[in-house]
Amino acid sequence: MSVNPVLALAPRLQRAGGRDSRTTTLLAVTAFAVSTALTLSVVAALLGFVARADRPTTALEREVGGFYVILAVTATILLVVPLLTLGGAAARLGVARRDARLAALRLLGATPREVVGLTLVETALQGLAGAVVGTVLYGALLPVWTQVPFQGRPFTAGELWVGVPVVLLAWLVVPLLAAVSGAVSLRRVVVSPLGVAQRAARPRLRAVRAVVVVVAMGFFMIVSGIGGMPLAAFVAFLLGGLALAFLTMNAVGPWVLGLLGRLRLRTARTPAQLLAARRLLDDPRATWRVVGGLGLASFVAGCLAVVPTMASTGGGGDQDALLTADILTGALLTLTITFLLAAVSAGIAQAASVLDRRRELSLARLAGVPAELFDEARRREVLVPLLVVSVGSALAALVMFFPLFGMAAVTAPQGLLLLVGSLTVGVALVVAATEVTRPLLHRVLADTVVRAD
Amino acid sequence: MSDTTPVTSAWAGAVPRLAARGLVHRFGDTSALAGVDVDLADGESLAVMGPSGSGKSTLLHVLAGILVPTSGTVALRGLEVQALSEKERSLLRRRRYGFVFQLGQLLSELSALENVALPAMLTGASRADAQASAGQWLAALGLAGAEGRRPGELSGGQAQRVAVARALITRPEVVFADEPTGSLDQATGHDVMQVLRDATRAVGASLVVVTHDADVAAWCDRRIDVRDGRVVAPGSTTGGGAGPRPGERDAGVLPAHLGAARVADVFGAGGAR
């Protein structure tokens, strides 16, 4: 079978892009590696709990092993969206850099199918590289996870080894998801070869999105307030409610950000404020991709703020104490992973946005626009939405759980401390991650010899 | 840095606005400029022509204070540009120069109006004043009604007019244009060149246009040819082989939308400075 000549270009395009191409490839592979390593770790823990519930060795494992599995499933659900977000951001980053050359290929007469194929091959290769590196990283993390005690004894490395089939599955699924994600963000190149250079305003998001969130939250609050539900039904409802809340937040987040953008555009006074407001309004979904991860993490933190309350309302006994301690440990682990994922996503998304704008940025610099303007706009475009989204999400979670736990959930000092503390750490992490793109921005700006090509 | 020039106005007639002497610029082993002298008089328009790799873009970058020459001097009314720090040169470009590039220079997230207003805001004008002034510029250049459009929603010719308005809103002393019509068809290119030359004249700025197109060069008062980093054929465009089509260049007719009265409106409107 002969290889299509355009597809055969893939490895060459990968190599030919110079510094920026290497940077983006490195960033994308890193992102895929991080998400693979963390996904494997989470799956490992889930499988570990399932195995312990199947073959209990202690009284605790025999009696509440099933409950641990439910908690592990919950944590996994909470992590699915941030993991997918990171993978998607990585795929888009690769595409951002290749857009121009792919558009050129289209103009030279490559068919849409070939252009898509080329991207699929390139992004999938990055995904595969990330999956392999991520597996190694997962192996390296095992000694860390085996330090964490659950059910009175830490998992052994053997318990946390997912097995060869799961690893192979990851090596298949990660490149596949990467390719699909890349193809979706390439649509605009394929639709029109000139599409990359022409950026038009996107349609506004509709207020219907806000109605969705109110209805979903109200439904959750009413049902969770009903007593006397069978435990299984209640747990199913809780899990479903959480998953639904995530989907809802993904729908409503961009709309809220668009609203914020319109407000800030009206009040903008300095060039940096104007630029940041326009970027937010221009593509709220893009900003949501940066801050949404933390929004979801904050929602998780808001949910987890009730955990200490649950602990204090539980009865005495060693077994309960152990269970409570484990829930807190699991909660903190889930939160940490979510925050890390959100921070990496934010850094990657900002890098992609800098590379997307590289030409106009460096030309503006030539015309004397100060680098500080773009630095300030870059910071503003993340920080303000970040604070609004994270505090808003945490509050939404607290409100949702109010009927379930009453005032105790809101007033229990440990819960609130956990919430405020983790939000602060999360915001700091995301800000730190976006600062990583500062050198990239300055390198793009310093690229003075922009040929009129 | 102050906006007042170190040279008094009494000298302005005697000293060229921009004077470059003995410019040499090397990238590694290659000499992009090998000893170039250029003078630019007040209000004069100068075309810099040459094939790819001739050094014409490097010359523009050096004249505009984007690159510091390996040796030689560039003086803007006596102010030695090459001796300034990176930051001072950036400030100089923002305050005293205007730029028009080939394509892709408008910030894609800002509207046409905001793109034009940005340089004025950067030099200290309030957003309201800057946008009012930007609106007048857009109207004067035939873009009334397009204020809210994004760069992606403008035609190539419209986008270049917006770029011209953006370059002129701070009323610069020199406007540098690097292949300003390179991405346009011939008719639109002529249109843009006319707007660029006439509007630049209207604010009293001098103009440097880098181009490989003799038709574009014909819009300028004077033309120099650069080959292998040297000026080979200095002189008037009317003496060159690819002369202007008289009706286009010499009539000095402003398009209806850029009538003298209209430009005077903008001029007198107390812009962003």
XYZ file of C-alpha atoms in Angstrom, chain A:
453
model
C 0.000 0.000 0.000
C 1.487 3.333 -0.995
C 1.451 6.226 1.430
C -0.420 9.337 0.362
C 2.225 11.969 -0.490
C 0.612 14.652 1.664
C 0.368 12.345 4.669
C 4.000 11.434 4.130
C 4.806 15.081 4.854
C 3.699 14.736 8.474
C 7.063 13.952 10.068
C 8.772 16.646 7.973
C 6.315 19.339 9.002
C 6.904 18.257 12.551
C 10.635 18.826 12.183
C 10.618 21.842 9.904
C 8.805 24.275 12.152
C 11.851 25.466 14.074
C 11.812 26.691 17.649
C 8.099 27.383 17.987
C 7.205 24.039 16.546
C 9.524 22.305 18.981
C 8.097 24.328 21.862
C 4.519 23.493 20.978
C 5.308 19.850 20.358
C 7.029 19.701 23.736
C 4.110 21.426 25.468
C 1.538 19.198 23.772
C 3.428 15.992 24.573
C 3.853 17.182 28.175
C 0.127 17.813 28.457
C -0.740 14.409 27.005
C 1.813 12.813 29.349
C 0.416 14.538 32.434
C -3.159 13.589 31.600
C -2.158 9.991 30.815
C -0.152 9.621 34.039
C -2.931 11.035 36.194
C -5.649 9.072 34.393
C -3.728 5.830 34.903
C -3.208 6.703 38.577
C -6.907 7.384 39.097
C -7.911 4.208 37.246
C -5.353 2.306 39.322
C -6.906 3.526 42.559
C -10.382 2.672 41.307
C -9.289 -0.849 40.298
C -7.503 -1.173 43.649
C -10.664 -0.407 45.599
C -12.685 -2.754 43.405
C -10.174 -5.571 44.033
C -10.224 -4.960 47.780
C -14.048 -4.981 47.800
C -14.036 -8.261 45.822
C -11.502 -9.970 48.067
C -11.807 -8.251 51.453
C -9.063 -8.999 53.974
C -10.313 -6.821 56.830
C -13.675 -6.209 58.467
C -13.678 -2.670 57.129
C -13.112 -3.828 53.570
C -15.866 -6.438 53.954
C -18.462 -4.046 55.374
C -17.849 -0.763 53.528
C -15.734 -1.901 50.597
C -18.633 -1.172 48.262
C -18.936 2.342 49.611
C -15.250 2.962 48.852
C -15.866 1.889 45.266
C -18.695 4.429 45.017
C -16.392 7.136 46.354
C -13.670 6.133 43.904
C -16.166 6.274 41.040
C -17.231 9.741 42.225
C -13.636 10.941 42.244
C -13.150 9.502 38.755
C -16.247 11.310 37.470
C -14.953 14.525 38.974
C -11.677 14.057 37.110
C -13.014 13.055 33.693
C -13.847 16.580 32.523
C -10.562 18.210 33.639
C -8.647 15.337 32.024
C -10.510 15.690 28.737
C -10.085 19.468 28.897
C -6.332 19.116 29.187
C -6.174 16.650 26.315
C -8.289 18.957 24.166
C -6.118 21.973 24.994
C -3.019 20.014 24.019
C -4.513 18.981 20.692
C -5.565 22.554 19.926
C -2.097 23.842 20.792
C -0.525 21.641 18.160
C -3.088 22.735 15.614
C -2.580 26.451 16.378
C 1.003 26.273 15.209
C 0.296 24.196 12.152
C -2.708 26.212 10.958
C -0.712 28.475 8.674
C 1.196 25.718 6.932
C -1.916 23.606 6.576
C -3.801 26.542 5.067
C -0.884 26.923 2.643
C -1.160 23.250 1.762
C -4.862 23.766 1.077
C -4.069 26.691 -1.191
C -1.538 24.516 -3.002
C -4.325 22.093 -3.738
C -4.259 19.464 -1.021
C -7.756 18.134 -0.481
C -9.630 18.718 2.771
C -9.360 15.019 3.473
C -5.582 15.138 3.113
C -5.269 18.187 5.341
C -7.407 16.549 8.008
C -5.468 13.327 7.605
C -2.183 15.134 8.047
C -3.403 16.744 11.250
C -4.786 13.480 12.540
C -1.442 11.788 11.961
C 0.560 14.607 13.538
C -1.646 15.049 16.596
C -2.026 11.320 17.107
C 1.765 10.948 17.033
C 2.050 13.583 19.750
C -0.709 11.818 21.687
C 1.112 8.502 21.396
C 4.399 10.043 22.537
C 2.543 11.651 25.461
C 0.839 8.378 26.367
C 4.171 6.514 26.442
C 5.901 9.222 28.497
C 2.801 9.393 30.706
C 2.999 5.659 31.388
C 6.586 6.073 32.556
C 5.480 9.019 34.693
C 2.677 6.893 36.159
C 5.278 4.261 37.037
C 7.406 6.950 38.667
C 4.407 8.180 40.670
C 3.574 4.713 42.049
C 6.008 5.047 44.999
C 4.215 8.299 45.909
C 0.742 6.761 45.806
C 1.890 3.765 47.887
C 2.683 6.182 50.736
C -0.990 7.189 51.045
C -2.885 5.058 53.566
C -6.391 3.874 52.638
C -8.523 1.523 54.730
C -5.754 1.419 57.307
C -3.038 0.196 54.908
C -1.478 1.838 51.874
C -1.943 0.207 48.494
C 1.007 -1.877 47.375
C 2.605 -1.152 44.033
C 1.139 -4.454 42.862
C -2.384 -3.337 43.773
C -1.884 -0.093 41.873
C -0.423 -1.631 38.712
C -3.161 -1.321 36.117
C -1.847 -4.163 33.989
C -0.596 -4.329 30.420
C -4.073 -4.346 28.789
C -5.019 -1.021 30.398
C -1.680 0.512 29.392
C -2.157 -0.647 25.815
C -5.698 0.718 25.904
C -4.323 4.100 27.029
C -1.799 4.051 24.168
C -4.729 3.539 21.816
C -7.280 5.905 23.359
C -5.038 8.927 24.051
C -3.839 9.288 20.419
C -7.384 8.675 19.236
C -8.888 11.379 21.451
C -6.045 13.728 20.538
C -6.672 13.219 16.840
C -10.420 13.745 17.154
C -9.907 16.890 19.212
C -7.390 18.220 16.700
C -9.683 17.496 13.772
C -12.539 19.378 15.426
C -10.442 22.498 15.928
C -9.189 22.270 12.353
C -12.649 22.550 10.855
C -12.170 26.214 10.069
C -9.066 25.570 7.950
C -10.877 22.937 5.981
C -14.013 24.980 5.471
C -12.028 27.795 3.879
C -8.325 27.844 3.033
C -8.307 31.556 3.799
C -10.237 31.013 6.997
C -7.198 31.138 9.216
C -6.316 34.683 8.287
C -9.884 35.889 8.532
C -11.194 36.087 12.022
C -14.774 37.113 12.320
C -16.902 37.662 15.384
C -18.476 34.487 16.678
C -22.182 34.234 17.423
C -23.235 35.235 20.897
C -24.197 32.633 23.436
C -27.783 32.528 24.542
C -29.228 33.252 27.954
C -30.976 29.859 27.799
C -27.744 28.522 29.258
C -28.440 30.359 32.520
C -31.901 28.836 32.776
C -30.383 25.375 32.460
C -28.174 25.889 35.483
C -30.937 27.248 37.689
C -33.250 24.361 36.808
C -30.528 21.763 37.389
C -29.489 23.258 40.720
C -33.098 23.556 41.885
C -33.829 19.964 40.925
C -30.772 18.745 42.826
C -31.673 20.759 45.922
C -35.296 19.586 46.004
C -34.530 15.911 45.482
C -31.617 15.863 47.921
C -33.890 17.415 50.548
C -36.354 14.500 50.323
C -35.786 12.029 53.133
C -36.340 8.294 53.263
C -34.832 7.470 49.867
C -33.240 4.037 49.499
C -29.452 4.393 49.856
C -28.698 2.943 46.427
C -31.134 5.347 44.757
C -29.702 8.224 46.735
C -26.111 7.424 45.791
C -27.081 7.014 42.152
C -28.844 10.346 42.301
C -25.835 12.009 43.931
C -23.435 10.682 41.305
C -25.784 11.546 38.472
C -26.312 14.972 39.985
C -22.577 15.618 40.090
C -22.072 14.530 36.510
C -25.021 16.689 35.483
C -23.638 19.636 37.416
C -20.377 19.338 35.473
C -22.131 19.260 32.134
C -24.276 22.200 33.200
C -21.253 24.197 34.278
C -19.590 23.553 30.944
C -22.692 24.888 29.232
C -23.181 27.918 31.421
C -19.550 28.870 32.094
C -18.851 30.396 28.664
C -22.122 32.313 28.791
C -21.256 33.852 32.167
C -17.815 34.787 30.833
C -19.387 36.420 27.773
C -21.562 38.484 30.086
C -18.516 39.461 32.113
C -16.736 40.423 28.884
C -19.547 42.742 27.779
C -19.537 44.414 31.170
C -15.781 44.876 31.163
C -15.726 46.136 27.576
C -18.084 48.923 28.559
C -15.990 49.955 31.544
C -12.520 49.464 30.018
C -10.344 52.579 30.267
C -6.787 51.456 29.481
C -5.587 49.619 26.354
C -4.854 46.502 28.416
C -8.352 46.483 29.922
C -9.826 46.963 26.458
C -7.758 44.162 24.969
C -8.526 41.762 27.824
C -12.258 42.522 27.663
C -12.313 42.057 23.887
C -10.485 38.738 24.107
C -12.956 37.539 26.714
C -15.943 38.685 24.687
C -14.391 37.486 21.434
C -14.281 33.856 22.435
C -15.660 33.129 25.915
C -15.289 29.417 25.167
C -11.534 29.863 24.772
C -11.291 31.612 28.132
C -13.500 28.947 29.647
C -11.010 26.364 28.432
C -8.374 28.220 30.454
C -10.309 28.884 33.658
C -13.044 26.248 33.383
C -10.820 23.541 34.841
C -10.422 25.568 37.982
C -14.138 26.348 37.995
C -14.866 22.631 38.033
C -12.182 22.109 40.681
C -13.728 24.845 42.790
C -17.077 23.172 42.439
C -15.483 19.966 43.696
C -13.912 21.917 46.547
C -17.333 23.364 47.365
C -18.803 19.853 47.436
C -15.934 18.610 49.569
C -16.359 21.442 52.041
C -19.198 19.358 53.452
C -16.944 16.355 54.110
C -15.746 17.486 57.564
C -19.396 18.077 58.410
C -20.249 14.536 57.389
C -17.378 13.346 59.531
C -18.547 15.214 62.587
C -22.118 13.959 62.215
C -21.037 10.305 61.917
C -21.013 8.151 65.044
C -17.924 7.110 67.007
C -15.883 3.982 66.527
C -12.529 3.222 64.916
C -14.134 2.147 61.669
C -15.981 5.449 61.245
C -12.874 7.427 62.115
C -10.931 5.481 59.494
C -13.663 5.986 56.909
C -13.798 9.720 57.581
C -10.027 10.063 57.388
C -10.031 8.140 54.099
C -12.759 10.331 52.641
C -10.757 13.439 53.506
C -7.582 11.928 52.039
C -9.400 11.000 48.867
C -11.017 14.403 48.683
C -7.705 16.208 49.017
C -6.074 13.932 46.432
C -8.915 14.519 43.979
C -8.721 18.233 44.562
C -4.950 18.335 44.123
C -5.124 16.415 40.870
C -7.942 18.640 39.594
C -5.997 21.774 40.411
C -2.857 20.435 38.748
C -4.831 19.544 35.627
C -6.499 22.961 35.596
C -3.137 24.709 35.942
C -1.518 22.719 33.126
C -4.583 23.305 30.906
C -4.412 27.029 31.574
C -0.721 27.230 30.692
C -1.202 25.216 27.508
C -4.239 27.215 26.398
C -2.399 30.510 26.875
C 0.593 29.235 24.944
C -1.738 28.314 22.073
C -3.349 31.757 22.191
C 0.051 33.496 22.042
C 1.101 31.402 19.043
C -2.252 32.003 17.365
C -1.617 35.735 17.502
C 2.110 35.663 16.846
C 2.085 37.726 13.662
C -0.103 40.548 14.888
C 1.739 40.595 18.210
C 5.169 40.994 16.666
C 3.967 43.569 14.125
C 2.363 45.571 16.930
C 5.684 45.422 18.748
C 7.471 46.759 15.658
C 5.034 49.665 15.599
C 6.078 50.536 19.135
C 3.288 48.927 21.137
C 4.942 48.162 24.492
C 5.414 44.521 25.479
C 3.950 45.385 28.875
C 0.559 45.960 27.229
C 0.361 42.379 26.032
C 1.712 41.077 29.317
C -0.920 42.961 31.278
C -3.714 41.971 28.892
C -2.587 38.340 29.122
C -2.735 38.471 32.914
C -6.045 40.288 33.025
C -7.719 37.991 30.554
C -7.084 35.083 32.916
C -7.141 36.515 36.419
C -10.520 38.255 36.460
C -12.488 35.385 34.869
C -10.544 32.979 37.077
C -11.654 34.673 40.286
C -15.245 35.062 39.117
C -15.516 31.465 37.959
C -13.800 29.814 40.926
C -15.633 31.762 43.631
C -18.917 31.436 41.718
C -18.537 27.684 41.313
C -17.664 27.128 44.942
C -20.687 29.155 46.020
C -22.923 27.192 43.639
C -21.727 23.926 45.199
C -22.353 25.244 48.720
C -25.857 26.342 47.734
C -26.592 22.967 46.119
C -25.566 21.033 49.199
C -27.398 23.321 51.583
C -30.595 21.198 51.841
C -28.507 18.067 52.329
C -26.417 19.274 55.224
C -28.127 22.465 56.343
C -26.274 25.310 57.965
C -23.617 22.947 59.268
C -22.212 22.583 55.781
C -21.736 26.314 55.508
C -20.668 27.129 59.021
C -18.396 24.194 59.867
C -15.047 25.979 60.085
C -12.941 23.044 58.851
C -15.053 22.779 55.719
C -14.798 26.464 54.951
C -11.079 26.465 55.703
C -10.631 23.587 53.286
C -12.603 25.506 50.684
C -10.861 28.864 51.033
C -7.449 27.240 51.350
C -7.851 25.069 48.276
C -9.288 27.909 46.192
C -6.294 30.078 47.056
C -3.859 27.314 46.167
C -5.763 26.561 42.963
C -5.811 30.173 41.772
C -2.115 30.535 42.604
C -1.316 27.369 40.627
C -3.201 28.557 37.542
C -1.594 31.992 37.694
C 1.825 30.362 38.028
C 1.108 28.109 35.057
C 0.071 31.029 32.863
C 3.229 32.919 33.865
C 5.150 30.083 32.234
C 3.916 31.444 28.881
C 5.550 34.825 29.575
C 8.903 33.845 27.991
C 7.040 32.490 24.958
C 5.135 35.776 24.579
C 8.316 37.788 24.869
C 10.103 35.602 22.358
C 7.258 36.072 19.886
C 7.337 39.825 20.542
C 11.107 39.992 20.181
C 10.930 38.314 16.787
C 11.742 41.591 15.049
C 12.514 40.394 11.570
C 8.975 39.704 10.473
C 9.167 39.302 6.745
C 6.310 40.702 4.749
C 5.578 37.252 3.448
